[in-house]
mmCIF file of C-alpha atoms and ligand atoms in Angstrom:
data_model
loop_
_atom_site.group_PDB
_atom_site.id
_atom_site.type_symbol
_atom_site.label_atom_id
_atom_site.label_comp_id
_atom_site.label_asym_id
_atom_site.label_seq_id
_atom_site.Cartn_x
_atom_site.Cartn_y
_atom_site.Cartn_z
ATOM 1 C CA MET A 12 103.203 12.620 -79.457
ATOM 2 C CA LYS A 13 103.049 11.365 -83.049
ATOM 3 C CA PHE A 14 101.929 13.464 -85.989
ATOM 4 C CA ILE A 15 100.616 13.260 -89.496
ATOM 5 C CA ALA A 16 101.113 16.423 -91.525
ATOM 6 C CA ASP A 17 99.181 17.337 -94.650
ATOM 7 C CA ARG A 18 100.728 18.094 -98.060
ATOM 8 C CA MET A 19 101.094 21.805 -97.266
ATOM 9 C CA LEU A 20 103.414 21.052 -94.354
ATOM 10 C CA GLY A 21 106.419 19.229 -95.850
ATOM 11 C CA LYS A 22 109.011 21.548 -94.333
ATOM 12 C CA LEU A 23 107.354 21.471 -90.953
ATOM 13 C CA SER A 24 107.422 17.653 -91.106
ATOM 14 C CA LYS A 25 111.187 17.674 -91.593
ATOM 15 C CA GLN A 26 111.675 20.065 -88.721
ATOM 16 C CA LEU A 27 109.587 17.891 -86.439
ATOM 17 C CA ARG A 28 111.682 14.875 -87.436
ATOM 18 C CA MET A 29 114.819 16.850 -86.653
ATOM 19 C CA LEU A 30 113.467 17.336 -83.168
ATOM 20 C CA GLY A 31 112.843 13.600 -82.943
ATOM 21 C CA TYR A 32 109.076 13.573 -83.416
ATOM 22 C CA ASP A 33 107.557 10.696 -85.355
ATOM 23 C CA THR A 34 105.906 12.605 -88.205
ATOM 24 C CA LEU A 35 104.208 11.091 -91.204
ATOM 25 C CA TYR A 36 104.020 13.383 -94.228
ATOM 26 C CA TYR A 37 100.772 12.773 -96.064
ATOM 27 C CA ARG A 38 101.140 13.897 -99.683
ATOM 28 C CA GLY A 39 97.682 12.828 -100.805
ATOM 29 C CA GLU A 40 94.648 15.025 -101.121
ATOM 30 C CA ASP A 41 92.143 12.680 -99.544
ATOM 31 C CA ALA A 42 91.372 14.174 -96.125
ATOM 32 C CA HIS A 43 89.251 11.161 -95.229
ATOM 33 C CA GLN A 44 92.180 8.802 -95.805
ATOM 34 C CA MET A 45 94.444 11.061 -93.756
ATOM 35 C CA ILE A 46 92.009 10.888 -90.840
ATOM 36 C CA GLN A 47 91.860 7.089 -91.175
ATOM 37 C CA LEU A 48 95.653 6.870 -91.034
ATOM 38 C CA ALA A 49 95.742 9.163 -88.013
ATOM 39 C CA ARG A 50 93.234 6.948 -86.207
ATOM 40 C CA GLN A 51 95.037 3.720 -87.084
ATOM 41 C CA GLU A 52 98.388 4.989 -85.848
ATOM 42 C CA GLY A 53 97.232 7.292 -83.056
ATOM 43 C CA ARG A 54 98.571 10.432 -84.712
ATOM 44 C CA VAL A 55 97.659 14.062 -84.244
ATOM 45 C CA ILE A 56 96.713 15.698 -87.543
ATOM 46 C CA LEU A 57 98.514 18.874 -88.539
ATOM 47 C CA THR A 58 96.779 20.698 -91.328
ATOM 48 C CA ARG A 59 96.478 24.007 -93.114
ATOM 49 C CA ASN A 60 92.952 23.104 -94.144
ATOM 50 C CA THR A 61 90.539 25.168 -92.069
ATOM 51 C CA LYS A 62 87.584 23.106 -93.259
ATOM 52 C CA LEU A 63 88.800 19.847 -91.795
ATOM 53 C CA ILE A 64 86.422 19.030 -88.941
ATOM 54 C CA PRO A 65 86.953 16.240 -86.405
ATOM 55 C CA LYS A 66 84.335 13.573 -87.043
ATOM 56 C CA ARG A 67 84.847 11.672 -83.821
ATOM 57 C CA PRO A 68 85.634 13.002 -80.353
ATOM 58 C CA ASN A 69 88.993 11.210 -80.412
ATOM 59 C CA ASP A 70 90.213 12.846 -83.607
ATOM 60 C CA ARG A 71 92.864 15.398 -82.777
ATOM 61 C CA ILE A 72 93.268 18.039 -85.460
ATOM 62 C CA ILE A 73 95.556 21.017 -85.125
ATOM 63 C CA ARG A 74 95.158 23.824 -87.627
ATOM 64 C CA VAL A 75 98.433 25.468 -88.443
ATOM 65 C CA MET A 76 97.869 29.159 -89.105
ATOM 66 C CA GLU A 77 101.397 30.367 -89.885
ATOM 67 C CA ASP A 78 102.935 30.230 -93.393
ATOM 68 C CA ASN A 79 106.602 30.204 -92.513
ATOM 69 C CA PRO A 80 107.906 26.762 -91.377
ATOM 70 C CA LEU A 81 109.901 28.217 -88.490
ATOM 71 C CA LEU A 82 106.896 30.177 -87.263
ATOM 72 C CA GLN A 83 104.810 27.028 -87.668
ATOM 73 C CA LEU A 84 107.208 25.253 -85.343
ATOM 74 C CA ARG A 85 106.865 28.092 -82.879
ATOM 75 C CA GLU A 86 103.099 27.959 -83.195
ATOM 76 C CA LEU A 87 103.156 24.271 -82.186
ATOM 77 C CA ILE A 88 105.338 25.085 -79.204
ATOM 78 C CA GLN A 89 102.978 27.845 -78.129
ATOM 79 C CA LYS A 90 100.001 25.546 -78.483
ATOM 80 C CA GLY A 91 101.783 23.076 -76.218
ATOM 81 C CA CYS A 92 101.979 20.322 -78.861
ATOM 82 C CA ILE A 93 105.754 20.013 -78.849
ATOM 83 C CA SER A 94 108.629 21.049 -76.676
ATOM 84 C CA LEU A 95 112.187 21.995 -77.520
ATOM 85 C CA ASN A 96 113.439 19.921 -74.609
ATOM 86 C CA GLU A 97 112.677 16.533 -76.069
ATOM 87 C CA GLU A 98 114.874 13.644 -75.047
ATOM 88 C CA ASN A 99 115.755 12.414 -78.509
ATOM 89 C CA PRO A 100 116.409 15.222 -80.901
ATOM 90 C CA PHE A 101 118.340 14.345 -84.057
ATOM 91 C CA SER A 102 117.444 10.665 -83.810
ATOM 92 C CA ARG A 103 115.296 10.270 -86.917
ATOM 93 C CA CYS A 104 115.905 10.128 -90.685
ATOM 94 C CA LEU A 105 114.529 13.320 -92.185
ATOM 95 C CA LEU A 106 113.416 11.512 -95.330
ATOM 96 C CA CYS A 107 112.030 8.243 -93.979
ATOM 97 C CA ASN A 108 110.902 9.215 -90.470
ATOM 98 C CA VAL A 109 112.534 6.090 -88.996
ATOM 99 C CA LEU A 110 115.001 6.032 -86.099
ATOM 100 C CA ILE A 111 118.640 6.102 -87.195
ATOM 101 C CA ASP A 112 121.212 3.714 -85.723
ATOM 102 C CA GLU A 113 124.712 4.411 -84.555
ATOM 103 C CA ILE A 114 127.238 2.627 -86.782
ATOM 104 C CA PRO A 115 130.912 1.767 -86.294
ATOM 105 C CA ARG A 116 132.985 4.763 -87.361
ATOM 106 C CA GLU A 117 134.853 2.768 -90.073
ATOM 107 C CA GLU A 118 131.568 2.111 -91.827
ATOM 108 C CA ALA A 119 131.214 5.781 -92.650
ATOM 109 C CA GLU A 120 134.636 6.088 -94.252
ATOM 110 C CA GLY A 121 134.374 6.886 -97.942
ATOM 111 C CA LYS A 122 130.647 7.492 -97.636
ATOM 112 C CA VAL A 123 130.958 10.954 -96.161
ATOM 113 C CA PRO A 124 133.324 13.761 -97.183
ATOM 114 C CA ASP A 125 136.844 13.128 -95.823
ATOM 115 C CA PHE A 126 136.940 16.255 -93.692
ATOM 116 C CA ILE A 127 133.670 15.252 -92.053
ATOM 117 C CA PHE A 128 135.028 11.783 -91.391
ATOM 118 C CA TYR A 129 138.083 13.203 -89.637
ATOM 119 C CA MET A 130 136.121 15.775 -87.662
ATOM 120 C CA GLN A 131 133.300 13.599 -86.413
ATOM 121 C CA LYS A 132 133.482 10.766 -83.894
ATOM 122 C CA THR A 133 130.023 9.293 -84.230
ATOM 123 C CA PHE A 134 127.989 8.368 -87.262
ATOM 124 C CA TYR A 135 124.456 7.115 -87.716
ATOM 125 C CA LYS A 136 122.711 5.364 -90.553
ATOM 126 C CA CYS A 137 119.113 5.202 -91.649
ATOM 127 C CA PRO A 138 118.131 1.518 -91.809
ATOM 128 C CA GLN A 139 115.682 2.285 -94.601
ATOM 129 C CA CYS A 140 117.426 4.564 -97.119
ATOM 130 C CA GLY A 141 121.020 4.069 -95.927
ATOM 131 C CA ARG A 142 121.684 7.797 -95.607
ATOM 132 C CA ILE A 143 124.505 8.542 -93.183
ATOM 133 C CA TYR A 144 124.086 11.165 -90.515
ATOM 134 C CA TRP A 145 126.475 12.774 -88.121
ATOM 135 C CA GLN A 146 126.036 15.294 -85.372
ATOM 136 C CA GLY A 147 126.539 18.228 -87.657
ATOM 137 C CA THR A 148 124.092 17.160 -90.366
ATOM 138 C CA HIS A 149 121.053 18.818 -88.995
ATOM 139 C CA GLN A 150 122.093 19.699 -85.499
ATOM 140 C CA TRP A 151 123.828 22.910 -86.427
ATOM 141 C CA ASN A 152 120.927 24.089 -88.505
ATOM 142 C CA MET A 153 118.387 23.146 -85.897
ATOM 143 C CA GLN A 154 120.284 24.616 -82.975
ATOM 144 C CA LYS A 155 120.382 27.883 -84.833
ATOM 145 C CA ARG A 156 116.625 27.746 -85.316
ATOM 146 C CA VAL A 157 115.946 26.801 -81.733
ATOM 147 C CA ALA A 158 118.129 29.698 -80.614
ATOM 148 C CA GLU A 159 116.170 32.045 -82.884
ATOM 149 C CA LEU A 160 112.916 30.811 -81.417
ATOM 150 C CA ARG A 161 114.121 31.309 -77.847
ATOM 151 C CA LEU A 162 115.264 34.804 -78.730
ATOM 152 C CA ALA A 163 111.884 35.641 -80.265
ATOM 153 C CA GLU A 164 110.128 34.326 -77.157
ATOM 154 C CA SER A 165 112.243 36.333 -74.763
ATOM 155 C CA ARG A 166 111.586 39.448 -76.831
ATOM 156 C CA GLU A 167 107.872 38.851 -76.560
ATOM 157 C CA HIS A 168 108.045 38.428 -72.818
ATOM 158 C CA ARG A 169 109.800 41.745 -72.506
ATOM 159 C CA ALA A 170 107.343 43.558 -74.769
HETATM 160 ZN ZN1 ZN B 227 116.070 7.311 -94.459
#
């Protein structure tokens, strides 16, 4: 599942990338162009715009109702668009949306804080912007969020 998110959904885009989903963040205001891009690349449109109507049967448009990015993520899970059990979480650059590559550990030396270098075994690099990632970069943050979501779900099941 690949997505294109409208300009209201920048934070949601980053969260989807954290989970490994290919997500294009469309900053423009031209809804027609966004639909064209979605068609060309086979993406599902995520939008806050309630007036956006599919023009062809193949256009997939999901209206995001929640305001809060974490609740938006949960909304997508509940709608069955994404799952928390994806195979490749933490595999994508949060800024560029491209897959990051594992690099030899020495390559990260001096480019990340020393204590990170000594603590971490594996580093990754974005081939586009050169940003270096390691397990802790977004994993900790995201695991916390995923745990919060699971907790909220279990509470709802009990209620
Ligand atoms: Zn990048």
